Amino acid sequence: MPEPVLEVKGLTRRFGAFTAVSDLSFEVRAGEIFGFLGPNGAGKSTTIRMLCGVLAPSGGEARALGRNLFTEADQVRAHMGYMSQKSSLLTDLTVAENLRFFGGLYGLQGQALASEVEFRLREMQVWEHRNLLVAALSTGERQRVALASATLHRPRILFLDEPTSGVDPLRRRLFWEAMDELVAEGMSILVTTHNLGEADQCDRLAFILGGRLMAYGRPRSLKEALGRQLIELRTEQFRALQAAARAHPEVLAAELLGRSVRLSLPAGLDSARLLDQLHQEGFAFEALPPEPPSLEDLFVDLVQRARVA
Ligand SMILES: Nc1ncnc2c1ncn2[C@@H]1O[C@H](COP(=O)(O)OP(=O)(O)OP(=O)(O)O)[C@@H](O)[C@H]1O
Ligand SMILES: [Mg+2]
């Protein structure tokens, strides 16, 4: 198993009486894309801001590349890159001027700076926009310029806070391809997203809610651990069938999906018997083959369980 490049233990942040991040522990391994999921206000950005040194923690520990992130920050910071949720690009400068500015902050200069800027802009497919003002760029282009500027100093660990929000599916794919290239260069990435298709592409995930870690692991294991099978029933009687299905105790959930009812059942349950019973109750429907749960099911399940608790 690859070494962890980042180890977080018991990380906590309070704002007055409110605890935004509570006793959070997780690891990011070398060469992985680690996804950070959770609803709005879950504490994702607060966690990243503490790890990047923008915000002081109220408690807990973090080690990065074998050093204490909070007491030996100077030795580690140079190896970290950060793309904040609100882009930090200067909109009244051109793309190239932005990169030269940020490269300068990382201590690059002269020919090294010029060649690093060109390499990154080409890699992110924004080289042809180098003389445009950042203000003139589309969201997708702007995010790729921000990624270029966060990686000029070739960091080992990269923190990306919702880098693809507002980016269309095609440009989002382009962005993820760029991330894959960065990983191939030897970077490890912690990324937050609300897009569960993206989350599925991560090597491992942490799901946080109310500042606490609720689920942690590979996307596939997390979905399996949910212990569900999902069956879609196509029917003209969707409302009545939904109500009838909900009356069966083994049905965990029955939701409307267009003109279908989507049943959530325990993974091991023999669904044929339930479907027979619903037929006998007088319903006409076509059942699609059972599907494993998605990350969206996991997300909804965790949020609902937290509400009940
Ligand atoms: N400086 C601050 N002072 C007080 N409360 C704060 C501060 N910064 C963050 N919070 C609170 O901490 C909680 C977590 O916020 P955070 O921005 O980390 O959430 P998030 O998971 O990044 O959400 P989103 O998905 O919307 O970006 C929120 O309730 C927020 O209001
Ligand atoms: Mg956030």
Coordinates of C-alpha atoms and ligand atoms in Angstrom, one line a residue:
M1 CA 0.0 0.0 0.0
P2 CA 1.4 3.4 -0.9
E3 CA 2.7 5.6 1.9
P4 CA 0.4 8.3 3.2
V5 CA 1.6 11.8 2.1
L6 CA -0.9 13.4 4.5
E7 CA -2.1 12.1 7.8
V8 CA -4.8 14.0 9.7
K9 CA -5.7 13.0 13.3
G10 CA -8.5 14.5 15.4
L11 CA -8.5 17.8 13.4
T12 CA -11.0 20.2 15.0
R13 CA -12.1 23.8 14.3
R14 CA -14.5 25.8 16.4
F15 CA -15.9 29.2 15.6
G16 CA -17.1 30.4 19.0
A17 CA -19.6 27.8 20.3
F18 CA -20.0 26.3 16.8
T19 CA -17.8 23.3 15.8
A20 CA -17.3 23.4 12.1
V21 CA -14.8 20.5 12.0
S22 CA -15.0 17.8 14.7
D23 CA -12.3 15.2 15.4
L24 CA -11.6 14.5 11.8
S25 CA -9.0 11.7 11.0
F26 CA -8.0 10.5 7.5
E27 CA -5.0 9.8 5.3
V28 CA -4.2 10.7 1.7
R29 CA -1.8 8.2 0.1
A30 CA 0.9 8.9 -2.4
G31 CA -0.4 9.1 -6.0
E32 CA -4.1 9.0 -5.2
I33 CA -7.0 11.3 -6.0
F34 CA -8.8 11.6 -2.7
G35 CA -12.3 12.9 -2.8
F36 CA -13.8 15.0 -0.1
L37 CA -17.6 14.9 -0.1
G38 CA -20.4 16.4 2.0
P39 CA -23.3 18.8 1.8
N40 CA -23.0 22.6 2.0
G41 CA -21.6 23.6 5.3
A42 CA -20.2 20.2 6.1
G43 CA -16.7 21.6 6.9
K44 CA -14.8 20.7 3.7
S45 CA -13.4 24.1 2.9
T46 CA -12.6 24.7 6.6
T47 CA -10.6 21.5 6.7
I48 CA -8.7 22.3 3.6
R49 CA -8.0 25.9 4.8
M50 CA -6.5 24.4 8.0
L51 CA -4.3 22.0 6.1
C52 CA -3.1 24.8 3.8
G53 CA -2.2 27.0 6.7
V54 CA -4.8 29.7 6.0
L55 CA -6.7 29.0 9.2
A56 CA -5.4 27.8 12.6
P57 CA -6.9 24.6 13.9
S58 CA -8.5 24.5 17.4
G59 CA -7.2 21.0 17.9
G60 CA -5.7 17.9 16.3
E61 CA -2.7 17.0 14.3
A62 CA -1.6 16.8 10.7
R63 CA 1.5 15.4 9.2
A64 CA 2.5 15.9 5.6
L65 CA 5.5 14.4 3.8
G66 CA 6.7 13.2 7.2
R67 CA 6.6 16.6 8.9
N68 CA 4.3 18.2 11.4
L69 CA 2.1 20.4 9.3
F70 CA 1.3 22.9 12.0
T71 CA 4.7 23.2 13.7
E72 CA 7.1 22.7 10.8
A73 CA 4.9 24.5 8.2
D74 CA 7.8 26.3 6.6
Q75 CA 9.4 23.0 5.5
V76 CA 6.2 21.6 4.0
R77 CA 4.4 24.5 2.5
A78 CA 6.7 24.7 -0.5
H79 CA 5.5 21.3 -1.5
M80 CA 1.8 22.1 -1.3
G81 CA -0.5 23.6 -3.8
Y82 CA -3.9 25.1 -3.2
M83 CA -6.8 26.1 -5.4
S84 CA -9.4 27.8 -3.3
Q85 CA -13.1 27.6 -3.8
K86 CA -13.2 31.3 -4.7
S87 CA -10.6 31.6 -7.5
S88 CA -7.6 33.7 -6.5
L89 CA -6.7 34.7 -10.0
L90 CA -6.4 38.5 -10.7
T91 CA -9.1 39.2 -13.2
D92 CA -7.6 42.4 -14.5
L93 CA -4.3 40.7 -15.5
T94 CA -3.8 38.4 -18.5
V95 CA -3.4 34.7 -18.0
A96 CA 0.4 34.8 -18.5
E97 CA 0.7 37.8 -16.1
N98 CA -1.2 35.9 -13.5
L99 CA 1.1 32.9 -13.8
R100 CA 4.2 35.0 -13.7
F101 CA 2.9 36.7 -10.6
F102 CA 2.1 33.4 -8.8
G103 CA 5.3 31.8 -10.0
G104 CA 7.2 34.7 -8.5
L105 CA 5.5 34.1 -5.2
Y106 CA 6.8 30.5 -5.3
G107 CA 10.3 31.8 -5.9
L108 CA 10.5 31.0 -9.6
Q109 CA 12.2 33.5 -11.9
G110 CA 13.9 34.0 -15.2
Q111 CA 14.0 31.2 -17.7
A112 CA 12.8 28.6 -15.1
L113 CA 9.7 30.7 -14.6
A114 CA 9.0 31.2 -18.3
S115 CA 9.4 27.6 -19.2
E116 CA 7.3 26.4 -16.2
V117 CA 4.5 28.9 -17.2
E118 CA 4.5 27.7 -20.8
F119 CA 4.6 24.0 -19.8
R120 CA 1.6 24.4 -17.5
L121 CA -0.5 26.5 -19.8
R122 CA 0.0 24.0 -22.6
E123 CA -0.7 21.1 -20.3
M124 CA -4.0 22.7 -19.2
Q125 CA -4.8 23.6 -22.8
V126 CA -5.0 27.3 -22.3
W127 CA -1.7 28.3 -23.9
E128 CA -3.6 30.1 -26.8
H129 CA -5.4 32.2 -24.2
R130 CA -2.2 33.4 -22.5
N131 CA -2.6 37.1 -23.6
L132 CA -6.3 37.3 -22.7
L133 CA -7.5 39.0 -19.5
V134 CA -8.7 36.4 -17.0
A135 CA -12.0 38.4 -16.9
A136 CA -12.6 37.4 -20.5
L137 CA -12.2 33.6 -19.9
S138 CA -15.0 31.1 -19.7
T139 CA -15.5 29.3 -16.3
G140 CA -13.8 26.1 -17.6
E141 CA -10.8 28.0 -18.9
R142 CA -10.5 30.0 -15.8
Q143 CA -10.5 26.9 -13.6
R144 CA -7.7 25.3 -15.7
V145 CA -5.7 28.5 -15.5
A146 CA -6.2 28.4 -11.7
L147 CA -5.0 24.8 -11.7
A148 CA -1.9 25.8 -13.8
S149 CA -1.1 28.6 -11.3
A150 CA -1.5 26.2 -8.3
T151 CA 1.0 23.7 -9.7
L152 CA 3.8 26.0 -11.1
H153 CA 6.1 25.0 -8.3
R154 CA 5.4 21.3 -8.8
P155 CA 3.9 20.6 -5.4
R156 CA 3.7 17.0 -4.0
I157 CA 0.3 17.5 -2.5
L158 CA -2.5 19.5 -4.2
F159 CA -5.7 20.8 -2.5
L160 CA -8.5 21.6 -4.9
D161 CA -11.6 23.1 -3.4
E162 CA -14.6 22.6 -5.8
P163 CA -12.4 23.2 -8.8
T164 CA -15.1 22.1 -11.3
S165 CA -18.2 23.9 -9.9
G166 CA -20.0 25.6 -12.8
V167 CA -17.9 23.8 -15.4
D168 CA -19.8 21.9 -18.2
P169 CA -19.4 18.1 -18.5
L170 CA -17.0 18.2 -21.4
R171 CA -14.7 20.8 -19.8
R172 CA -15.0 18.9 -16.5
R173 CA -13.6 15.8 -18.2
L174 CA -10.8 17.9 -19.5
F175 CA -10.1 19.1 -16.0
W176 CA -10.0 15.6 -14.7
E177 CA -7.6 14.5 -17.5
A178 CA -5.3 17.3 -16.4
M179 CA -5.6 16.0 -12.8
D180 CA -4.6 12.6 -14.0
E181 CA -1.5 14.1 -15.7
L182 CA -0.6 15.8 -12.4
V183 CA -0.9 12.5 -10.6
A184 CA 1.3 10.8 -13.2
E185 CA 3.9 13.5 -12.5
G186 CA 3.9 12.3 -8.8
M187 CA 1.3 14.6 -7.2
S188 CA -1.3 13.5 -4.7
I189 CA -4.6 15.3 -4.8
L190 CA -7.3 16.1 -2.3
V191 CA -10.4 17.4 -4.2
T192 CA -13.8 18.5 -3.0
T193 CA -16.8 18.1 -5.3
H194 CA -20.6 18.0 -5.3
N195 CA -20.5 16.0 -8.5
L196 CA -20.9 12.3 -7.6
G197 CA -19.8 11.2 -11.1
E198 CA -16.5 12.8 -10.3
A199 CA -16.5 11.3 -6.8
D200 CA -16.8 7.9 -8.4
Q201 CA -13.5 8.5 -10.3
C202 CA -11.6 9.1 -7.0
D203 CA -9.4 6.4 -5.6
R204 CA -10.8 6.9 -2.1
L205 CA -13.4 9.2 -0.5
A206 CA -14.2 10.8 2.8
F207 CA -17.7 11.8 3.3
I208 CA -18.2 14.4 6.0
L209 CA -21.3 15.8 7.6
G210 CA -21.6 18.4 10.3
G211 CA -17.8 18.4 10.5
R212 CA -17.6 14.6 11.2
L213 CA -16.3 11.8 9.2
M214 CA -19.3 9.6 8.2
A215 CA -17.9 7.2 5.6
Y216 CA -14.3 6.6 4.3
G217 CA -12.9 4.3 1.7
R218 CA -13.0 3.2 -2.0
P219 CA -16.2 4.3 -3.8
R220 CA -17.0 0.7 -4.6
S221 CA -16.6 -0.5 -1.0
L222 CA -18.7 2.4 0.3
K223 CA -21.5 1.5 -2.1
E224 CA -21.4 -2.2 -1.2
A225 CA -21.4 -1.4 2.5
L226 CA -24.7 0.4 2.0
G227 CA -26.2 -3.1 1.6
R228 CA -28.8 -2.2 -0.9
Q229 CA -30.3 -3.3 -4.2
L230 CA -32.4 -1.0 -6.3
I231 CA -35.1 -2.0 -8.6
E232 CA -36.9 0.3 -10.9
L233 CA -40.6 -0.5 -11.7
R234 CA -42.0 1.1 -14.8
T235 CA -45.7 1.7 -14.5
E236 CA -48.6 4.0 -15.3
Q237 CA -49.8 3.7 -11.7
F238 CA -46.7 5.1 -10.2
R239 CA -48.3 7.0 -7.3
A240 CA -50.5 4.1 -6.2
L241 CA -47.7 1.6 -6.6
Q242 CA -45.4 3.9 -4.6
A243 CA -47.9 3.9 -1.7
A244 CA -48.5 0.1 -1.9
A245 CA -44.7 -0.6 -2.0
R246 CA -44.2 1.6 1.1
A247 CA -46.6 -0.6 3.0
H248 CA -44.2 -3.6 2.7
P249 CA -41.9 -3.6 5.7
E250 CA -38.9 -4.9 3.7
V251 CA -39.0 -1.9 1.4
L252 CA -36.4 0.6 2.7
A253 CA -37.5 3.4 0.3
A254 CA -39.8 3.8 -2.7
E255 CA -39.2 7.0 -4.7
L256 CA -40.7 8.3 -7.8
L257 CA -38.4 8.6 -10.8
G258 CA -40.3 10.1 -13.7
R259 CA -43.0 7.5 -14.4
S260 CA -41.2 4.8 -12.4
V261 CA -41.0 3.7 -8.8
R262 CA -37.5 3.1 -7.6
L263 CA -37.4 0.6 -4.7
S264 CA -34.6 0.3 -2.3
L265 CA -34.3 -3.2 -0.8
P266 CA -31.9 -5.0 1.5
A267 CA -29.0 -6.5 -0.6
G268 CA -29.8 -10.1 0.2
L269 CA -33.6 -9.9 -0.2
D270 CA -35.3 -12.2 -2.8
S271 CA -37.0 -9.4 -4.7
A272 CA -39.1 -11.8 -6.9
R273 CA -41.4 -12.6 -4.0
L274 CA -42.1 -8.9 -3.3
L275 CA -42.8 -8.2 -7.0
D276 CA -45.2 -11.2 -7.1
Q277 CA -47.1 -9.7 -4.1
L278 CA -47.3 -6.3 -5.8
H279 CA -48.7 -8.0 -9.0
Q280 CA -51.2 -9.8 -6.8
E281 CA -52.3 -6.6 -5.3
G282 CA -53.4 -5.6 -8.8
F283 CA -50.5 -3.5 -10.1
A284 CA -49.2 -3.7 -13.7
F285 CA -45.5 -2.8 -14.0
E286 CA -42.3 -3.9 -15.7
A287 CA -39.3 -4.4 -13.3
L288 CA -35.8 -3.5 -14.6
P289 CA -32.9 -5.7 -13.4
P290 CA -31.7 -4.8 -9.9
E291 CA -28.8 -2.3 -9.7
P292 CA -26.2 -1.7 -7.1
P293 CA -26.6 1.6 -5.2
S294 CA -24.8 4.7 -6.5
L295 CA -22.8 7.3 -4.5
E296 CA -25.9 9.5 -4.7
D297 CA -27.8 6.8 -2.8
L298 CA -25.0 6.7 -0.2
F299 CA -25.1 10.5 0.1
V300 CA -28.9 10.6 0.6
D301 CA -28.7 7.7 3.0
L302 CA -26.0 9.4 5.2
V303 CA -27.8 12.7 5.3
Q304 CA -31.2 11.1 6.1
R305 CA -29.7 9.0 8.9
A306 CA -28.0 12.0 10.4
R307 CA -31.3 13.8 10.4
V308 CA -33.0 11.0 12.3
A309 CA -30.2 10.6 14.8
Ligands
LIG1 N1 -14.8 32.3 9.7 C1 -15.9 31.6 10.1 N2 -16.7 32.1 11.1 C2 -17.8 31.4 11.5 N3 -18.3 30.3 10.9 C3 -17.6 29.8 9.9 C4 -16.4 30.4 9.4 N4 -15.9 29.7 8.3 C5 -16.8 28.7 8.1 N5 -17.8 28.7 9.1 C6 -18.9 27.8 9.2 O1 -18.4 26.5 9.2 C7 -19.2 25.6 8.5 C8 -18.5 24.8 7.5 O2 -18.2 25.7 6.4 P1 -17.3 25.2 5.2 O3 -17.1 26.4 4.3 O4 -16.1 24.5 5.6 O5 -18.3 24.2 4.5 P2 -18.2 23.4 3.1 O6 -18.3 21.9 3.4 O7 -16.9 23.8 2.4 O8 -19.5 23.8 2.3 P3 -19.7 24.1 0.7 O9 -20.0 22.8 0.1 O10 -20.9 25.0 0.7 O11 -18.5 24.8 0.2 C9 -20.4 26.4 8.0 O12 -21.5 26.3 8.8 C10 -19.8 27.8 8.0 O13 -20.8 28.8 8.2
MG2 MG -16.6 24.7 0.7

